[in-house]
PDB file of C-alpha atoms in Angstrom:
ATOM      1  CA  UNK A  10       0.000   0.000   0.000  1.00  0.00           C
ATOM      2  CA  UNK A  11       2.867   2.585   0.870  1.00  0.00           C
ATOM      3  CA  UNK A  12       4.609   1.696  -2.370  1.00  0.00           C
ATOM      4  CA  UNK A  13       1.264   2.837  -4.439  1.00  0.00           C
ATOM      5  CA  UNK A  14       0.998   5.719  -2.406  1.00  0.00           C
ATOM      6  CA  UNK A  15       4.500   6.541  -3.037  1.00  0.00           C
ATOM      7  CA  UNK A  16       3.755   5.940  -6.871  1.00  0.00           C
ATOM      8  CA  UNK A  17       1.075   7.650  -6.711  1.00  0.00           C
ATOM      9  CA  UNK A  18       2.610  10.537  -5.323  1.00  0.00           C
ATOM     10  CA  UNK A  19       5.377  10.966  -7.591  1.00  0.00           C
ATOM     11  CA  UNK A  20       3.286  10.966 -10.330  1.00  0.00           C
ATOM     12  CA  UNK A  21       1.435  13.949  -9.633  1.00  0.00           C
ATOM     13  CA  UNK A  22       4.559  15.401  -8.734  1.00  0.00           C
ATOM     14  CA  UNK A  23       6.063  14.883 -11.979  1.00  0.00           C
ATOM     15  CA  UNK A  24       2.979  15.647 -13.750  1.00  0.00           C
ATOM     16  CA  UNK A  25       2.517  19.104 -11.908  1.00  0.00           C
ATOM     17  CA  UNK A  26       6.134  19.387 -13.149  1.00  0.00           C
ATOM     18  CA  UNK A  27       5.256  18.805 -16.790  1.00  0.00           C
ATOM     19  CA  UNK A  28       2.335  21.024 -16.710  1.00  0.00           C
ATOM     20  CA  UNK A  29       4.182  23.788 -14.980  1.00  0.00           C
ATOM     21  CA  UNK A  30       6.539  23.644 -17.350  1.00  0.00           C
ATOM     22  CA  UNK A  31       4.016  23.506 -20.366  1.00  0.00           C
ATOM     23  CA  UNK A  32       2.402  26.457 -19.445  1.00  0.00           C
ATOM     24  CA  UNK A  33       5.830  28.485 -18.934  1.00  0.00           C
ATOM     25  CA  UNK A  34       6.841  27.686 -22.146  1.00  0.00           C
ATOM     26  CA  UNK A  35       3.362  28.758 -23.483  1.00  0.00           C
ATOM     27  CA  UNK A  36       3.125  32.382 -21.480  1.00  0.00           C
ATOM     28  CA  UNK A  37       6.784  33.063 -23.364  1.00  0.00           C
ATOM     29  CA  UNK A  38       5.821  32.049 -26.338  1.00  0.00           C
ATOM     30  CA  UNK A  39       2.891  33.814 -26.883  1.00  0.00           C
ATOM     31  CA  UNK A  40       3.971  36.775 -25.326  1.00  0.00           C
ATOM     32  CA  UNK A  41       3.113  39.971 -27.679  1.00  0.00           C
ATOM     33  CA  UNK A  42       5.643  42.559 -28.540  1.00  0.00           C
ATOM     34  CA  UNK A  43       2.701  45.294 -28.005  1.00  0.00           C
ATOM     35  CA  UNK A  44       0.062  45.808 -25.544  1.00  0.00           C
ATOM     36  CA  UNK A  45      -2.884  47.123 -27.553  1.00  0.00           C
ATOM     37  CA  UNK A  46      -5.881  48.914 -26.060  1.00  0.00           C
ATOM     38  CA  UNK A  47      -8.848  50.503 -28.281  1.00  0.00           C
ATOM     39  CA  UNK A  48      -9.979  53.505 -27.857  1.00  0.00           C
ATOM     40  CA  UNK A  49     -13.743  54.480 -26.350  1.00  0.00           C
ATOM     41  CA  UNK A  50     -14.109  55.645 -30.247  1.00  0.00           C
ATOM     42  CA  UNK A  51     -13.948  51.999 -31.325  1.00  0.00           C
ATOM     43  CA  UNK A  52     -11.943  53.769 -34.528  1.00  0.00           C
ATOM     44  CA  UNK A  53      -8.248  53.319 -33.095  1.00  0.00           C
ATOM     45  CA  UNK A  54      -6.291  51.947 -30.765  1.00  0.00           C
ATOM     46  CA  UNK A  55      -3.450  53.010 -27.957  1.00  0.00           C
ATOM     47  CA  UNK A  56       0.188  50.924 -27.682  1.00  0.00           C
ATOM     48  CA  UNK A  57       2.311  50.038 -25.114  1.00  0.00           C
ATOM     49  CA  UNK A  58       5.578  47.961 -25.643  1.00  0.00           C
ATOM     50  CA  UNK A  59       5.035  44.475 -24.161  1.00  0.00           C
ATOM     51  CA  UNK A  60       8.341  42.965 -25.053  1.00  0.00           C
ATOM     52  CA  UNK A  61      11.353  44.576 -24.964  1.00  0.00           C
ATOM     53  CA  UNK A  62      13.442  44.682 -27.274  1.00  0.00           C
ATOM     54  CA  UNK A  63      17.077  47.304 -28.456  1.00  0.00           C
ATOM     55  CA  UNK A  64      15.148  48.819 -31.476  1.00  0.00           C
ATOM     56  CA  UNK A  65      11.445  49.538 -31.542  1.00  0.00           C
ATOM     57  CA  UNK A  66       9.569  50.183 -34.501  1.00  0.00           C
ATOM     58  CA  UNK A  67       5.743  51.081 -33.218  1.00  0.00           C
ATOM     59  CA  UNK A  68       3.056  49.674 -35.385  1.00  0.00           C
ATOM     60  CA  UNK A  69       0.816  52.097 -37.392  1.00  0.00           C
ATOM     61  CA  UNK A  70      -2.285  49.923 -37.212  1.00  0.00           C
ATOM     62  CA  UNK A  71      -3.891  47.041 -35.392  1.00  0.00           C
ATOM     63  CA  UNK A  72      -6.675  45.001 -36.332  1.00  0.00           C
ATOM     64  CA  UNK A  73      -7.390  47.194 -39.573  1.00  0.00           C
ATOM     65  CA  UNK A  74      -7.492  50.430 -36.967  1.00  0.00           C
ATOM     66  CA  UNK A  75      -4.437  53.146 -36.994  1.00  0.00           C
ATOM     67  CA  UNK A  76      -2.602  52.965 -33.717  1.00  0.00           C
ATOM     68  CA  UNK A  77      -2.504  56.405 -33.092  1.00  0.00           C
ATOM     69  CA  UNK A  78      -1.569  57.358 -29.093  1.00  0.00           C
ATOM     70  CA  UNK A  79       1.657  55.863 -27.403  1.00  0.00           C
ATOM     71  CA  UNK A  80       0.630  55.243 -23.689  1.00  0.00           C
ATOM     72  CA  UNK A  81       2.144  54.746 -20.193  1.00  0.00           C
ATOM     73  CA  UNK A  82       3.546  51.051 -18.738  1.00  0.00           C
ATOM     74  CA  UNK A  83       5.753  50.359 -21.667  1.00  0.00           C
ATOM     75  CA  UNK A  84       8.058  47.537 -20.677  1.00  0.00           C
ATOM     76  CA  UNK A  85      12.069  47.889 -21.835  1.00  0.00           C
ATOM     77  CA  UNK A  86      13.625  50.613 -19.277  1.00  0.00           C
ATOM     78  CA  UNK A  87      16.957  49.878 -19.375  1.00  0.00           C
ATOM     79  CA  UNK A  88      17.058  47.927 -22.837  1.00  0.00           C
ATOM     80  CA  UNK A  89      15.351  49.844 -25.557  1.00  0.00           C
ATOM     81  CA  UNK A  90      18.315  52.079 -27.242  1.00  0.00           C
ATOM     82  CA  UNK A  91      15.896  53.494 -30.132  1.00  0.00           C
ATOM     83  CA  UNK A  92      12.270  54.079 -31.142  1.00  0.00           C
ATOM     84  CA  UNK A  93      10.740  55.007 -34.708  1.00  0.00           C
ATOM     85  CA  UNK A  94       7.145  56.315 -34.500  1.00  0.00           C
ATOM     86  CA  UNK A  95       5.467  56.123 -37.516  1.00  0.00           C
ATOM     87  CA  UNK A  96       2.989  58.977 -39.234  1.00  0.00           C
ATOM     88  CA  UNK A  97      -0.079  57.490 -37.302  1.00  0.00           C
ATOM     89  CA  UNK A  98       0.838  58.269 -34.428  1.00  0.00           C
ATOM     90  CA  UNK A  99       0.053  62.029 -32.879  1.00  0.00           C
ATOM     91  CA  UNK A 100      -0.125  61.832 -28.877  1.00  0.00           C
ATOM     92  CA  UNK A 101       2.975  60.325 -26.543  1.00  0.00           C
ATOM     93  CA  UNK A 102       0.768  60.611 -23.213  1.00  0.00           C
ATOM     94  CA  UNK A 103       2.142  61.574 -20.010  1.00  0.00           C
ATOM     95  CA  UNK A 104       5.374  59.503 -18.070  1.00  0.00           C
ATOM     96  CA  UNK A 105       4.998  56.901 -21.811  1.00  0.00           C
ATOM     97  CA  UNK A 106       8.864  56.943 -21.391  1.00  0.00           C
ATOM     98  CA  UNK A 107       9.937  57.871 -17.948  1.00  0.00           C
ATOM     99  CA  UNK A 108      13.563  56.674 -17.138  1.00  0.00           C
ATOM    100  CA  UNK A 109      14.221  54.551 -20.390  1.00  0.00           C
ATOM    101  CA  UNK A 110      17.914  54.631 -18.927  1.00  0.00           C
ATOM    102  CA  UNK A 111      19.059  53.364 -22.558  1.00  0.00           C
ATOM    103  CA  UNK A 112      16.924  55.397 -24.972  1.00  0.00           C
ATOM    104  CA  UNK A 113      19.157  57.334 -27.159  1.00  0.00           C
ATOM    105  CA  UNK A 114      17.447  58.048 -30.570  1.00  0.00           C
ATOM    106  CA  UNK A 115      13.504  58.595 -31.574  1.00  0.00           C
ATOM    107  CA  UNK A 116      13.011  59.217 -34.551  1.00  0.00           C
ATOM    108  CA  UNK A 117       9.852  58.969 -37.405  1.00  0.00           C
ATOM    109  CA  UNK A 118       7.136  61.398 -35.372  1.00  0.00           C
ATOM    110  CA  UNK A 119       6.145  62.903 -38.657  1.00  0.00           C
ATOM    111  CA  UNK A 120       2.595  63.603 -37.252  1.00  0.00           C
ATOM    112  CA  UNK A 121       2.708  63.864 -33.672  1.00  0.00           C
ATOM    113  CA  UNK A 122       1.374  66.404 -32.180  1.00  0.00           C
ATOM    114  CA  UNK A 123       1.283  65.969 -28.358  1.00  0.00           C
ATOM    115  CA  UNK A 124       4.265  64.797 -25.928  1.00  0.00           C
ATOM    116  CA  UNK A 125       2.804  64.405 -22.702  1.00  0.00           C
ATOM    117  CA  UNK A 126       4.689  65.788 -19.397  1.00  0.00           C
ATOM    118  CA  UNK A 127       7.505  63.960 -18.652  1.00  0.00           C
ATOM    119  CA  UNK A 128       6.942  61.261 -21.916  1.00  0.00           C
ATOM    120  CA  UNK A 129      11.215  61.326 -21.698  1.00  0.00           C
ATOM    121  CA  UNK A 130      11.912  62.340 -18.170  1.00  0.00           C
ATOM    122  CA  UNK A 131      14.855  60.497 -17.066  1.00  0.00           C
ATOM    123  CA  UNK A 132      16.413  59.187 -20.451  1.00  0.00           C
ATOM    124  CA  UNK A 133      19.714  60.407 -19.327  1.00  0.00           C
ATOM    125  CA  UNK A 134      21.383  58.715 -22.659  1.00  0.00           C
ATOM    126  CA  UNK A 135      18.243  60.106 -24.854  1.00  0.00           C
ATOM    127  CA  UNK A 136      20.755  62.535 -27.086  1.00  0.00           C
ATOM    128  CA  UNK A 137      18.501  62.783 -30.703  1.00  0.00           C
ATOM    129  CA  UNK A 138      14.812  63.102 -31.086  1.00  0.00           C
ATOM    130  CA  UNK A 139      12.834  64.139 -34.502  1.00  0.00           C
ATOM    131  CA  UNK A 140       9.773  65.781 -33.524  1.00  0.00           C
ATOM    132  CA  UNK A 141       8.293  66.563 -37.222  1.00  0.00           C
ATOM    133  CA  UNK A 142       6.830  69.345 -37.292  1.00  0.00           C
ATOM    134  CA  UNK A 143       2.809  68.960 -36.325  1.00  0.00           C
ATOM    135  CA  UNK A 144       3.848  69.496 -32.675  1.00  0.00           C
ATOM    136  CA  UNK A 145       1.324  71.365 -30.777  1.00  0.00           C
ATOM    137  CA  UNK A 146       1.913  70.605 -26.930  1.00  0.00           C
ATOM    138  CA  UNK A 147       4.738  69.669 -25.097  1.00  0.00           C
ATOM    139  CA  UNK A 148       4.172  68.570 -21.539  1.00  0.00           C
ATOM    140  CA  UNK A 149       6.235  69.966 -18.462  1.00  0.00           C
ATOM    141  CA  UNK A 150       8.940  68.168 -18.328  1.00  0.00           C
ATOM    142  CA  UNK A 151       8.755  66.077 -21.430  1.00  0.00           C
ATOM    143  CA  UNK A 152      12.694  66.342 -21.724  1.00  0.00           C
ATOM    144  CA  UNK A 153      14.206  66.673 -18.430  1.00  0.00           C
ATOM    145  CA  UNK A 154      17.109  65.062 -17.422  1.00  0.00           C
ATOM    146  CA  UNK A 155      18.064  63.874 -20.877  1.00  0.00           C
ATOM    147  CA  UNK A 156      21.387  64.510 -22.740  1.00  0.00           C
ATOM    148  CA  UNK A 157      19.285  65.707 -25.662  1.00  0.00           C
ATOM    149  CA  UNK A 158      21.548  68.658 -27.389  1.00  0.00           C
ATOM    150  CA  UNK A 159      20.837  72.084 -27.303  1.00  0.00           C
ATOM    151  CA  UNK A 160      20.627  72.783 -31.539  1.00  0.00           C
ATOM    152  CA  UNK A 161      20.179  76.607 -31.125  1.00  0.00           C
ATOM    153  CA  UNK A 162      23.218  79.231 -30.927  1.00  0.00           C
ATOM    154  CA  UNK A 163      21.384  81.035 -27.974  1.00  0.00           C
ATOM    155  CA  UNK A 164      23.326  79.860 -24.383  1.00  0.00           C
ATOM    156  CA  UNK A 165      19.943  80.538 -22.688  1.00  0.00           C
ATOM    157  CA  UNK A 166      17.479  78.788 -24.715  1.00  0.00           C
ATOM    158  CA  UNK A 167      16.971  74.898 -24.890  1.00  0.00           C
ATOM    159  CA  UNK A 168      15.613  73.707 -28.464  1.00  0.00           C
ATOM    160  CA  UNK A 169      14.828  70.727 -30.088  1.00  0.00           C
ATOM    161  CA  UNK A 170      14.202  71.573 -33.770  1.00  0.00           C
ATOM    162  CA  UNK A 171      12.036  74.752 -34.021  1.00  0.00           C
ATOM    163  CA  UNK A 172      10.583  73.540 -30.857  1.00  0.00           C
ATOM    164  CA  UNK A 173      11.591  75.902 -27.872  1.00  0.00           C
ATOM    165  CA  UNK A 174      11.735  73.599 -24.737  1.00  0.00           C
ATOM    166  CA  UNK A 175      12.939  75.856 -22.080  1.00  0.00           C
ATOM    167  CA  UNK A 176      14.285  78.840 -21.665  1.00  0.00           C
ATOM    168  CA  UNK A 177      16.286  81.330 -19.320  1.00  0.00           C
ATOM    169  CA  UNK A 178      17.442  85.111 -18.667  1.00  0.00           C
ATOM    170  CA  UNK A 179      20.908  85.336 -18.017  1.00  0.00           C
ATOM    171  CA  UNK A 180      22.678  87.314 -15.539  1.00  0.00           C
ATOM    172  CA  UNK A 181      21.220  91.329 -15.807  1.00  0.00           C
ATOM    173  CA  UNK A 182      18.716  90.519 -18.973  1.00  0.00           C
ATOM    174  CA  UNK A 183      15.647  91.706 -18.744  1.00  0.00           C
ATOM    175  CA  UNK A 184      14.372  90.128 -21.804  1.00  0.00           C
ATOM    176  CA  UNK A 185      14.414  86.479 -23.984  1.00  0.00           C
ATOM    177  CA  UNK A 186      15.207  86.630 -27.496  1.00  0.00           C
ATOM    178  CA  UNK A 187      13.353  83.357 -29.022  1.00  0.00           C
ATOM    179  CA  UNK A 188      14.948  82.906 -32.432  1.00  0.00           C
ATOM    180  CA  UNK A 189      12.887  83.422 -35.822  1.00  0.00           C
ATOM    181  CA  UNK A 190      11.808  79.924 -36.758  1.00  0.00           C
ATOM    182  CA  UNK A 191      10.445  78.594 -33.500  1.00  0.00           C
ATOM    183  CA  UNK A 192       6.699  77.275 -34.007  1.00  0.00           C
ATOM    184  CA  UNK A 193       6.110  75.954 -30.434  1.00  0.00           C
ATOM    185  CA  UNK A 194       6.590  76.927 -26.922  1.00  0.00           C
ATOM    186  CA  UNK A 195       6.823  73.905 -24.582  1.00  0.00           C
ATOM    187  CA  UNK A 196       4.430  74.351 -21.561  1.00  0.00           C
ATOM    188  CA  UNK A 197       6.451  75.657 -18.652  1.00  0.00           C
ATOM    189  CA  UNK A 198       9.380  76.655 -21.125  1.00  0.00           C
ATOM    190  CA  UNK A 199      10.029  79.636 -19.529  1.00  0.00           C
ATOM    191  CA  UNK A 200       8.538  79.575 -15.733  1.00  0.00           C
ATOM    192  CA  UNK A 201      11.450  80.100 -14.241  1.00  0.00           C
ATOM    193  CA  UNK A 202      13.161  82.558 -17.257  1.00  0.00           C
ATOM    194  CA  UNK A 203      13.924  85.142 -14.592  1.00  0.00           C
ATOM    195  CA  UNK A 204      14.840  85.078 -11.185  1.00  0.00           C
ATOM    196  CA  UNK A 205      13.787  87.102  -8.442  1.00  0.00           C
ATOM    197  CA  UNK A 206      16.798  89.346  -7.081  1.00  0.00           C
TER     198      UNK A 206
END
C-alpha cells in the first residue's frame, strides 16, 4: 500500500512538473511585442511595448485600426536604445517613457502632435529626437534630465528643432530673445526665465 501511495505521489509530482513547465513555455511564447488597447471611439487603438526589445519600430495599425496614441507602462527601461514612430501616431501621453535609462534616438514622429509631461523624463542617454513638425503641446517636463543637445546658438534657450523647450534670462537681462523659426513653446518653457533678485 505505501509503495502505491509513493507511486502515486510521484506521479502527480512529476505531472505538476510537466504542466508547470508547459504552461511556462506557453506564457513566453505567446507573449506579444505590443500591448494594444482601443480607444472608447472603437476607430483606433493606444500601444504600449510588451516585449522589450534594443530597437522599436511602433506599429501604425492594429486590427485594420491606426494605432494612433503611445501610452504609459511600456516595458524595456533599461534595454530599448531606439524608437521610430510612424505617421499614425500624434499623442505620446504623459510619463509613456519615464527613465528609459538606454533610450538614445527617436526618430519617425512625422505627425505627432502631443508629448505628454515627462513622456522622456529620465532618459539620461536620450541625445537625438525628430519631432516633425505637427507638434502642438509639449508637456512639463517632457525632456528633463536627458542629454538631448541644445541645436540653437542662444546659451539661454533649450531647443529641439524649431521647438523651444525651455528657456532662461541670463545674468542682468531683462528680456528672452526666441529665435525666428520657432513654431512651439513647450508648456512651462520659460517659468522660471527670470529670477527674483
Amino acid at each position: 500500500m505505501k509503495k502505491v501511495i509513493s507511486l502515486l505521489l510521484c506521479g502527480i509530482l512529476i505531472f505538476g512538473m510537466t504542466f508547470s513547465t508547459m504552461l511556462t513555455v506557453s506564457a513566453a511564447s505567446t507573449a506579444e511585442p505590443f500591448i494594444y488597447r482601443l480607444n472608447p471611439n472603437g476607430k483606433e487603438y493606444r500601444v504600449r511595448i510588451g516585449v522589450a526589445a534594443a530597437e522599436i519600430k511602433f506599429p501604425s495599425t492594429y486590427k485594420g485600426l491606426p494605432v494612433t496614441t503611445i501610452e504609459s507602462g511600456s516595458k524595456g527601461a533599461s534595454t530599448v536604445k531606439s524608437i521610430y514612430i510612424p505617421d499614425s501616431i500624434t499623442a505620446i501621453e504623459d510619463y509613456a517613457f519615464e527613465n528609459f535609462n538606454a533610450l538614445e534616438t527617436v526618430s519617425g514622429a512625422k505627425a505627432l502632435k502631443k508629448i505628454g509631461r515627462e513622456a522622456f523624463n529620465g532618459c539620461k542617454n536620450l541625445v537625438n529626437v525628430e519631432l516633425g513638425t505637427k507638434i502642438i503641446s509639449i508637456g512639463k517636463d517632457a525632456f528633463k534630465s536627458t542629454s538631448v543637445k541644445n541645436e540653437s546658438d542662444y546659451s539661454n534657450l533649450y531647443v529641439i528643432g524649431n521647438y523651444l523647450i525651455r528657456g532662461s534670462a541670463k545674468d542682468g537681462e531683462t528680456e528672452i530673445v526666441i529665435p525666428e523659426g520657432i513654431i512651439t513653446i513647450a508648456d512651462y518653457a520659460l517659468e522660471n526665465a527670470f529670477q527674483d533678485s
